Amino acid sequence: AQRVTQPEKLLSVFKGAPVELKCNYSYSGSPELFWYVQYSRQRLQLLLRHISRESIKGFTADLNKGETSFHLKKPFAQEEDSAMYYCALRTSYGKLTFGQGTILTVHP
Amino acid sequence: DTAVSQTPKYLVTQMGNDKSIKCEQNLGHDTMYWYKQDSKKFLKIMFSYNNKELIINETVPNRFSPKSPDKAHLNLHINSLELGDSAVYFCASSQDPGSNQPQHFGDGTRLSIL
């Protein structure tokens, strides 16, 4: 069965510091991975997907099949990055399996 | 011109009542989903419909009954509400289940059971 693990429930950094949100997955098929972000009391928004290999708001994520990871990184965190971040794995019928989420707090 | 809209945004009701949440998308997508976000912020899929047909039905009590009158709408009816049903329910849509395009989410409906 598919599984997504985000080991850190809470992550705090200071503004300007690098940040890495960890995500590991377990899936027998070919994985499609996403990062979604939820700002305070707002809807989930797509941040990144691995097939795009793009950088959004300074964030990047690389799929590492050997380590079954899809960690989210940003070299210099900003206060407006404070939010809940979900890693998600897309499987059959478009179903998204989400990790537990990581609350990122960026202090001034 | 909200892409995925849910109503109501907030719903406060008593245990034992029956309530419905509505969802509409104007993106022309074929597939719609319902997710539940519990008090610990854990997000889990409940149902998915593709072109009005049920394609995903996770282990959800049968008090929950989704209905899709057309592919642009997916409503969620909940009978005999229980305290554990308190959560934020998110509707989402995607082009089709096989597409690698991302899902678009609504604002969520915050359901509180008294």
XYZ file of N, CA and C in Angstrom:
666
model
N 0.846 -1.194 0.000
C 0.000 0.000 0.000
C 0.883 1.246 0.000
N 0.358 2.302 -0.546
C 1.143 3.528 -0.634
C 1.151 4.233 0.708
N 2.227 4.961 0.937
C 2.369 5.674 2.199
C 3.268 6.882 1.972
N 2.936 7.981 2.651
C 3.767 9.189 2.605
C 4.078 9.583 4.039
N 5.336 9.819 4.304
C 5.755 10.168 5.665
C 6.459 11.509 5.679
N 5.970 12.388 6.513
C 6.646 13.649 6.786
C 7.029 13.592 8.258
N 8.291 13.365 8.540
C 8.679 13.071 9.921
C 8.554 14.241 10.887
N 8.589 15.463 10.359
C 8.544 16.634 11.237
C 7.143 17.241 11.209
N 6.513 17.268 12.376
C 5.196 17.905 12.463
C 5.378 19.428 12.488
N 6.434 19.870 13.196
C 6.704 21.304 13.348
C 8.147 21.583 12.932
N 8.322 22.718 12.253
C 9.669 23.125 11.854
C 9.759 24.639 11.989
N 10.727 25.085 12.752
C 10.905 26.525 12.957
C 12.281 26.938 12.489
N 12.316 28.027 11.736
C 13.591 28.584 11.287
C 13.490 30.105 11.393
N 14.640 30.748 11.298
C 14.661 32.206 11.249
C 14.705 32.666 9.793
N 14.178 33.843 9.600
C 14.166 34.464 8.267
C 15.581 34.472 7.708
N 15.693 34.070 6.446
C 16.988 34.055 5.786
C 17.736 32.741 5.916
N 17.271 31.880 6.788
C 17.924 30.585 6.987
C 17.431 29.594 5.942
N 18.240 28.575 5.628
C 17.758 27.545 4.706
C 16.725 26.664 5.398
N 15.838 26.121 4.610
C 14.810 25.242 5.179
C 14.668 24.006 4.303
N 14.466 22.875 4.962
C 14.214 21.623 4.249
C 13.088 20.887 4.929
N 12.040 20.602 4.204
C 10.916 19.827 4.728
C 11.020 18.434 4.120
N 11.085 17.453 5.002
C 11.339 16.085 4.540
C 10.062 15.352 4.161
N 10.209 14.532 3.128
C 9.096 13.693 2.673
C 9.672 12.393 2.143
N 9.168 11.298 2.661
C 9.527 9.978 2.141
C 8.256 9.244 1.744
N 8.366 8.417 0.730
C 7.178 7.718 0.253
C 7.455 6.231 0.109
N 6.367 5.497 0.044
C 6.435 4.063 -0.200
C 5.357 3.748 -1.218
N 5.794 3.226 -2.391
C 4.817 2.942 -3.460
C 5.449 1.995 -4.442
N 4.726 0.987 -4.837
C 5.278 -0.041 -5.720
C 5.308 0.393 -7.177
N 4.482 1.386 -7.513
C 4.426 1.836 -8.896
C 5.364 3.001 -9.153
N 5.153 3.646 -10.281
C 5.961 4.822 -10.619
C 5.361 6.038 -9.915
N 6.108 6.676 -9.034
C 5.502 7.717 -8.196
C 5.297 9.050 -8.913
N 4.196 9.697 -8.580
C 3.987 11.083 -8.975
C 3.814 11.862 -7.682
N 4.699 12.794 -7.451
C 4.715 13.474 -6.155
C 4.466 14.954 -6.283
N 3.826 15.487 -5.269
C 3.444 16.888 -5.223
C 3.750 17.457 -3.838
N 3.943 18.752 -3.801
C 3.913 19.502 -2.550
C 2.758 20.494 -2.636
N 1.893 20.448 -1.618
C 0.809 21.408 -1.487
C 1.084 22.277 -0.258
N 0.621 23.523 -0.312
C 0.783 24.432 0.814
C -0.589 24.961 1.235
N -0.761 25.087 2.519
C -2.007 25.634 3.069
C -1.653 26.774 4.017
N -1.901 28.005 3.573
C -1.704 29.151 4.446
C -2.861 29.205 5.427
N -2.677 29.972 6.491
C -3.623 29.951 7.596
C -5.070 30.067 7.120
N -5.856 29.050 7.407
C -7.295 29.010 7.114
C -7.614 29.240 5.639
N -6.721 28.825 4.763
C -6.983 28.949 3.330
C -7.024 27.573 2.684
N -7.319 27.567 1.429
C -7.385 26.314 0.701
C -5.995 25.763 0.428
N -5.939 24.501 0.134
C -4.673 23.913 -0.308
C -4.350 24.416 -1.704
N -3.104 24.766 -1.885
C -2.646 25.211 -3.201
C -1.456 24.359 -3.622
N -1.414 24.045 -4.880
C -0.268 23.311 -5.382
C 0.964 24.201 -5.339
N 2.038 23.665 -4.795
C 3.298 24.391 -4.776
C 4.228 23.856 -5.876
N 4.442 22.548 -5.852
C 5.364 21.932 -6.801
C 4.888 20.547 -7.176
N 5.290 20.098 -8.377
C 5.111 18.695 -8.720
C 6.412 18.201 -9.359
N 6.733 16.984 -9.101
C 8.083 16.535 -9.454
C 8.298 16.515 -10.968
N 7.235 16.312 -11.732
C 7.438 16.201 -13.175
C 7.798 17.546 -13.797
N 7.494 18.638 -13.086
C 7.748 19.954 -13.654
C 9.190 20.397 -13.451
N 9.784 19.911 -12.379
C 11.154 20.292 -12.052
C 11.333 21.816 -12.078
N 10.371 22.501 -11.475
C 10.413 23.965 -11.496
C 10.680 24.478 -10.091
N 10.924 25.779 -10.011
C 11.090 26.431 -8.716
C 9.947 27.420 -8.555
N 9.204 27.264 -7.478
C 8.081 28.148 -7.200
C 8.344 28.845 -5.868
N 8.264 30.154 -5.860
C 8.486 30.949 -4.640
C 9.830 30.581 -4.005
N 10.777 30.208 -4.819
C 12.102 29.883 -4.318
C 12.255 28.461 -3.821
N 11.166 27.697 -3.821
C 11.198 26.311 -3.363
C 11.542 25.365 -4.517
N 12.290 24.338 -4.216
C 12.563 23.267 -5.161
C 12.400 21.932 -4.452
N 12.162 20.903 -5.250
C 12.072 19.557 -4.692
C 12.541 18.577 -5.752
N 13.397 17.675 -5.378
C 13.910 16.678 -6.305
C 13.472 15.291 -5.874
N 12.979 14.544 -6.842
C 12.577 13.168 -6.552
C 13.817 12.286 -6.545
N 14.033 11.607 -5.450
C 15.157 10.678 -5.325
C 14.581 9.283 -5.166
N 14.549 8.534 -6.271
C 13.912 7.219 -6.227
C 14.712 6.237 -5.379
N 16.026 6.421 -5.344
C 16.849 5.516 -4.551
C 16.537 5.631 -3.064
N 16.344 6.862 -2.617
C 16.022 7.095 -1.213
C 14.523 7.227 -0.985
N 13.750 7.077 -2.035
C 12.286 7.268 -1.989
C 11.946 8.542 -1.225
N 12.544 9.642 -1.665
C 12.318 10.916 -0.988
C 11.957 12.003 -1.986
N 11.315 13.026 -1.467
C 10.921 14.190 -2.264
C 10.940 15.385 -1.317
N 12.131 15.711 -0.847
C 12.264 16.774 0.144
C 12.102 18.142 -0.506
N 11.477 19.054 0.240
C 11.247 20.422 -0.230
C 12.294 21.335 0.382
N 12.912 22.163 -0.471
C 14.003 22.999 0.022
C 13.843 24.440 -0.434
N 14.360 25.316 0.411
C 14.445 26.732 0.047
C 15.693 27.294 0.711
N 16.544 27.966 -0.044
C 17.813 28.419 0.547
C 17.654 29.546 1.568
N 16.664 30.415 1.369
C 16.484 31.560 2.274
C 15.002 31.710 2.606
N 14.618 31.267 3.770
C 13.200 31.298 4.149
C 12.724 32.732 4.404
N 11.458 32.973 4.065
C 10.820 34.266 4.310
C 9.651 34.078 5.271
N 9.286 35.160 5.959
C 8.182 35.055 6.922
C 6.891 34.596 6.249
N 6.681 35.022 5.014
C 5.442 34.646 4.321
C 5.415 33.169 3.914
N 6.511 32.465 4.141
C 6.525 31.023 3.877
C 5.869 30.230 5.006
N 5.591 30.885 6.112
C 4.962 30.196 7.250
C 3.610 29.628 6.817
N 3.457 28.334 6.945
C 2.248 27.656 6.470
C 2.354 26.177 6.813
N 1.297 25.453 6.462
C 1.312 23.988 6.563
C 1.684 23.452 5.181
N 2.617 22.523 5.146
C 3.060 21.945 3.881
C 2.745 20.453 3.871
N 2.112 20.027 2.794
C 1.775 18.615 2.633
C 2.505 18.034 1.429
N 3.114 16.901 1.644
C 3.661 16.116 0.547
C 2.579 15.122 0.141
N 2.404 14.894 -1.154
C 1.329 14.006 -1.596
C 1.810 13.119 -2.726
N 1.310 11.903 -2.711
C 1.625 10.899 -3.723
C 0.364 10.581 -4.497
N 0.444 10.680 -5.799
C -0.735 10.396 -6.624
C -0.657 8.955 -7.114
N -1.750 8.238 -6.873
C -1.785 6.836 -7.294
C -2.972 6.603 -8.219
N -3.547 5.451 -8.152
C -4.582 5.096 -9.118
C -5.823 5.971 -8.976
N -6.479 6.195 -10.101
C -7.705 6.999 -10.170
C -7.496 8.422 -9.667
N -6.260 8.888 -9.708
C -5.996 10.254 -9.294
C -5.973 10.467 -7.787
N -6.076 9.401 -7.048
C -6.116 9.519 -5.592
C -4.818 10.108 -5.048
N -4.945 11.110 -4.184
C -3.788 11.688 -3.516
C -3.704 11.123 -2.101
N -2.539 10.569 -1.793
C -2.265 10.153 -0.415
C -1.328 11.193 0.169
N -1.779 11.805 1.254
C -1.030 12.902 1.848
C -0.194 12.420 3.025
N 0.920 13.124 3.240
C 1.661 12.947 4.474
C 0.928 13.669 5.592
N 1.502 13.584 6.773
C 0.842 14.146 7.953
C 0.901 15.662 7.985
N 1.730 16.241 7.132
C 1.858 17.689 7.099
C 2.963 18.191 8.015
N 3.605 19.272 7.608
C 4.624 19.943 8.422
C 4.257 21.407 8.527
N 4.155 21.875 9.762
C 3.874 23.299 9.986
C 5.212 24.028 10.031
N 5.418 24.885 9.065
C 6.650 25.682 9.001
C 6.386 27.063 9.585
N 7.212 27.445 10.519
C 7.146 28.794 11.083
C 8.478 29.475 10.823
N 8.398 30.634 10.180
C 9.610 31.404 9.909
C 9.583 32.636 10.799
N 10.531 32.709 11.702
C 10.592 33.813 12.657
C 11.371 34.989 12.080
N 10.952 36.224 12.438
C 11.655 37.403 11.926
C 13.069 37.537 12.504
N -14.862 34.412 -9.937
C -14.645 33.304 -10.858
C -13.884 32.177 -10.174
N -14.346 31.864 -8.936
C -13.704 30.815 -8.162
C -13.781 29.493 -8.895
N -12.680 28.748 -8.933
C -12.626 27.525 -9.712
C -13.419 26.395 -9.046
N -13.150 26.186 -7.758
C -13.848 25.156 -6.994
C -14.499 25.851 -5.807
N -15.794 25.824 -5.755
C -16.492 26.529 -4.679
C -17.324 25.568 -3.854
N -17.255 25.761 -2.549
C -17.993 24.906 -1.614
C -18.928 25.769 -0.801
N -20.086 25.222 -0.492
C -21.019 25.886 0.413
C -21.642 24.868 1.344
N -21.836 25.230 2.608
C -21.424 26.502 3.217
C -19.947 26.490 3.597
N -19.430 27.618 4.001
C -18.044 27.705 4.458
C -17.950 27.196 5.904
N -18.963 27.488 6.682
C -19.027 27.019 8.066
C -20.379 26.350 8.302
N -20.347 25.309 9.091
C -21.574 24.587 9.397
C -21.495 24.125 10.840
N -22.377 24.654 11.667
C -22.431 24.270 13.072
C -23.785 23.635 13.301
N -23.780 22.423 13.819
C -25.037 21.711 13.976
C -24.936 20.743 15.137
N -26.055 20.138 15.475
C -26.072 19.245 16.631
C -25.923 17.794 16.205
N -25.443 17.015 17.133
C -25.309 15.579 16.926
C -26.659 14.994 16.521
N -26.630 14.078 15.570
C -27.853 13.407 15.149
C -28.539 14.035 13.950
N -28.152 15.275 13.638
C -28.767 15.937 12.483
C -28.212 15.401 11.172
N -28.923 15.730 10.089
C -28.459 15.401 8.732
C -28.116 16.713 8.035
N -26.977 16.723 7.358
C -26.562 17.950 6.674
C -25.916 17.635 5.327
N -25.908 18.630 4.459
C -25.270 18.478 3.148
C -24.273 19.597 2.902
N -23.221 19.259 2.192
C -22.236 20.235 1.734
C -22.212 20.151 0.204
N -22.189 21.315 -0.420
C -22.216 21.321 -1.882
C -20.872 21.760 -2.446
N -20.573 21.252 -3.621
C -19.328 21.608 -4.296
C -19.581 21.740 -5.796
N -19.015 22.809 -6.342
C -19.158 23.044 -7.775
C -17.814 23.470 -8.344
N -17.491 22.996 -9.527
C -16.264 23.448 -10.179
C -16.592 23.925 -11.591
N -15.908 25.003 -11.970
C -16.155 25.581 -13.293
C -14.934 25.442 -14.198
N -14.137 24.432 -13.915
C -12.904 24.225 -14.675
C -13.089 23.272 -15.845
N -14.278 22.694 -15.947
C -14.499 21.718 -17.007
C -13.843 20.379 -16.730
N -13.496 20.134 -15.466
C -12.861 18.874 -15.088
C -13.867 17.741 -15.050
N -13.341 16.523 -15.273
C -14.204 15.348 -15.242
C -14.265 14.700 -13.854
N -13.268 14.966 -13.031
C -13.136 14.220 -11.781
C -13.212 15.148 -10.572
N -13.956 14.716 -9.582
C -14.082 15.493 -8.347
C -13.863 14.591 -7.142
N -13.432 15.219 -6.046
C -13.026 14.471 -4.853
C -13.550 15.152 -3.590
N -13.707 14.356 -2.551
C -13.927 14.880 -1.199
C -12.811 14.367 -0.292
N -12.224 15.322 0.458
C -11.201 14.995 1.437
C -11.657 15.476 2.807
N -11.174 14.794 3.840
C -11.464 15.212 5.207
C -10.156 15.591 5.895
N -10.145 16.758 6.516
C -8.978 17.192 7.296
C -9.399 17.220 8.762
N -8.818 16.336 9.546
C -9.271 16.216 10.936
C -8.601 17.251 11.835
N -8.867 17.135 13.121
C -8.375 18.150 14.067
C -6.852 18.170 14.164
N -6.226 17.071 13.787
C -4.761 17.020 13.784
C -4.191 17.407 12.422
N -5.048 17.929 11.565
C -4.658 18.405 10.236
C -4.307 17.275 9.282
N -4.663 16.051 9.651
C -4.412 14.931 8.756
C -5.457 14.937 7.657
N -4.982 14.828 6.421
C -5.846 14.980 5.251
C -5.998 13.633 4.550
N -7.245 13.213 4.368
C -7.456 11.889 3.788
C -8.605 11.908 2.792
N -8.423 11.191 1.700
C -9.473 11.130 0.692
C -10.664 10.323 1.212
N -11.849 10.738 0.796
C -13.058 10.000 1.142
C -13.656 9.365 -0.115
N -13.948 10.197 -1.096
C -14.614 9.739 -2.311
C -14.036 10.439 -3.531
N -14.265 9.796 -4.690
C -13.978 10.456 -5.953
C -14.991 10.009 -6.996
N -15.399 10.964 -7.814
C -16.308 10.689 -8.914
C -15.653 11.125 -10.211
N -15.821 10.291 -11.238
C -15.365 10.662 -12.569
C -16.592 10.647 -13.484
N -16.901 11.783 -14.026
C -18.065 11.869 -14.914
C -19.319 11.246 -14.292
N -19.578 11.623 -13.092
C -20.751 11.223 -12.315
C -20.696 9.789 -11.801
N -19.598 9.102 -12.025
C -19.507 7.719 -11.534
C -18.498 7.612 -10.407
N -18.865 6.878 -9.373
C -17.996 6.692 -8.216
C -16.795 5.838 -8.602
N -15.593 6.356 -8.349
C -14.396 5.574 -8.665
C -13.512 5.330 -7.440
N -13.651 6.143 -6.428
C -12.917 5.903 -5.186
C -13.905 5.987 -4.043
N -13.880 4.967 -3.196
C -14.727 4.967 -2.012
C -13.883 4.384 -0.889
N -13.261 5.253 -0.127
C -12.413 4.795 0.961
C -13.289 4.281 2.106
N -12.646 3.814 3.141
C -13.391 3.261 4.273
C -14.063 4.397 5.027
N -15.257 4.711 4.589
C -16.012 5.821 5.159
C -17.355 5.265 5.632
N -17.819 5.673 6.818
C -19.132 5.185 7.276
C -20.220 5.437 6.248
N -21.175 4.533 6.144
C -22.208 4.724 5.131
C -23.190 5.821 5.483
N -22.943 6.519 6.598
C -23.707 7.737 6.886
C -23.329 8.845 5.893
N -22.185 8.686 5.252
C -21.727 9.656 4.269
C -22.141 9.181 2.884
N -22.877 10.007 2.176
C -23.304 9.613 0.831
C -23.024 10.749 -0.147
N -22.090 10.534 -1.043
C -21.824 11.533 -2.070
C -22.847 11.415 -3.194
N -23.095 12.549 -3.833
C -24.006 12.542 -4.986
C -23.456 13.490 -6.035
N -23.439 13.019 -7.277
C -22.925 13.835 -8.362
C -23.994 13.964 -9.434
N -24.766 15.051 -9.404
C -25.828 15.219 -10.406
C -25.289 15.440 -11.820
N -24.116 16.040 -11.899
C -23.419 16.200 -13.177
C -21.939 16.349 -12.862
N -21.125 16.367 -13.884
C -19.685 16.295 -13.601
C -19.134 17.564 -12.986
N -19.912 18.629 -12.967
C -19.446 19.871 -12.363
C -19.819 19.986 -10.888
N -20.586 19.042 -10.394
C -21.059 19.097 -9.012
C -20.829 17.785 -8.286
N -20.381 17.904 -7.039
C -20.266 16.730 -6.174
C -20.653 17.166 -4.768
N -21.803 16.680 -4.334
C -22.313 17.046 -3.022
C -22.055 15.912 -2.038
N -22.013 16.294 -0.774
C -21.768 15.302 0.276
C -22.878 15.415 1.309
N -23.618 14.340 1.477
C -24.680 14.326 2.468
C -24.248 13.445 3.636
N -24.473 13.951 4.838
C -24.071 13.201 6.030
C -25.293 13.014 6.925
N -25.603 11.766 7.207
C -26.726 11.442 8.090
C -26.254 11.238 9.518
N -27.148 11.499 10.454
C -26.904 11.183 11.876
C -25.503 11.625 12.310
N -25.256 12.898 12.207
C -23.930 13.439 12.494
C -23.442 13.062 13.886
N -22.146 12.756 13.960
C -21.505 12.384 15.224
C -20.392 13.387 15.536
N -19.988 13.392 16.802
C -18.938 14.326 17.228
C -17.673 14.170 16.399
N -17.360 12.921 16.045
C -16.131 12.655 15.281
C -16.170 13.153 13.851
N -17.339 13.614 13.426
C -17.439 14.148 12.062
C -16.942 15.594 11.988
N -16.698 16.184 13.137
C -16.174 17.554 13.148
C -14.824 17.587 12.452
N -14.732 18.401 11.420
C -13.518 18.436 10.593
C -13.709 19.528 9.548
N -12.667 19.712 8.749
C -12.799 20.555 7.555
C -12.872 19.618 6.357
N -13.892 19.796 5.544
C -14.080 18.955 4.370
C -13.707 19.763 3.130
N -12.792 19.200 2.362
C -12.329 19.872 1.155
C -12.810 19.127 -0.081
N -13.326 19.890 -1.013
C -13.667 19.376 -2.323
C -12.498 19.700 -3.260
N -12.276 18.861 -4.242
C -11.220 19.112 -5.210
C -11.651 18.579 -6.566
N -10.989 19.051 -7.602
C -11.278 18.519 -8.933
C -9.985 18.404 -9.718
N -10.007 17.525 -10.706
C -8.870 17.389 -11.619
C -9.413 17.048 -12.998
N -8.569 17.208 -13.978
C -8.998 17.038 -15.364
C -9.628 15.662 -15.579
N -8.911 14.639 -15.181
C -9.436 13.278 -15.211
C -8.554 12.438 -14.296
N -8.972 11.240 -13.923
C -8.194 10.479 -12.941
C -6.824 10.058 -13.442
N -6.675 9.949 -14.760
C -5.387 9.507 -15.290
C -4.446 10.641 -15.606
N -4.929 11.860 -15.483
C -4.109 13.008 -15.853
C -3.041 13.278 -14.810
N -1.916 13.804 -15.248
C -0.891 14.202 -14.287
C -1.058 15.655 -13.883
N -2.158 16.248 -14.276
C -2.435 17.616 -13.849
C -2.842 17.629 -12.376
N -2.509 18.695 -11.667
C -2.778 18.722 -10.236
C -4.260 18.878 -9.925
N -4.610 18.558 -8.699
C -5.969 18.765 -8.229
C -6.106 20.194 -7.726
N -7.265 20.759 -7.954
C -7.584 22.103 -7.479
C -8.573 21.973 -6.330
N -8.271 22.649 -5.233
C -9.076 22.502 -4.026
C -9.993 23.700 -3.806
N -11.115 23.412 -3.140
C -11.991 24.477 -2.677
C -11.486 25.046 -1.356
N -12.220 26.020 -0.827
C -11.815 26.689 0.415
C -12.051 25.841 1.660
N -12.842 24.790 1.512
C -13.122 23.946 2.664
C -14.417 24.341 3.353
N -15.041 23.368 3.987
C -16.231 23.592 4.821
C -15.885 23.114 6.218
N -15.934 24.041 7.156
C -15.599 23.697 8.540
C -16.862 23.251 9.251
N -16.940 21.962 9.531
C -18.116 21.367 10.170
C -17.843 21.176 11.652
N -18.709 21.742 12.472
C -18.569 21.608 13.924
C -19.830 20.970 14.481
N -19.656 19.887 15.196
C -20.794 19.175 15.782
C -20.844 19.472 17.276
N -21.996 19.946 17.724
C -22.144 20.302 19.143
C -22.665 19.113 19.943
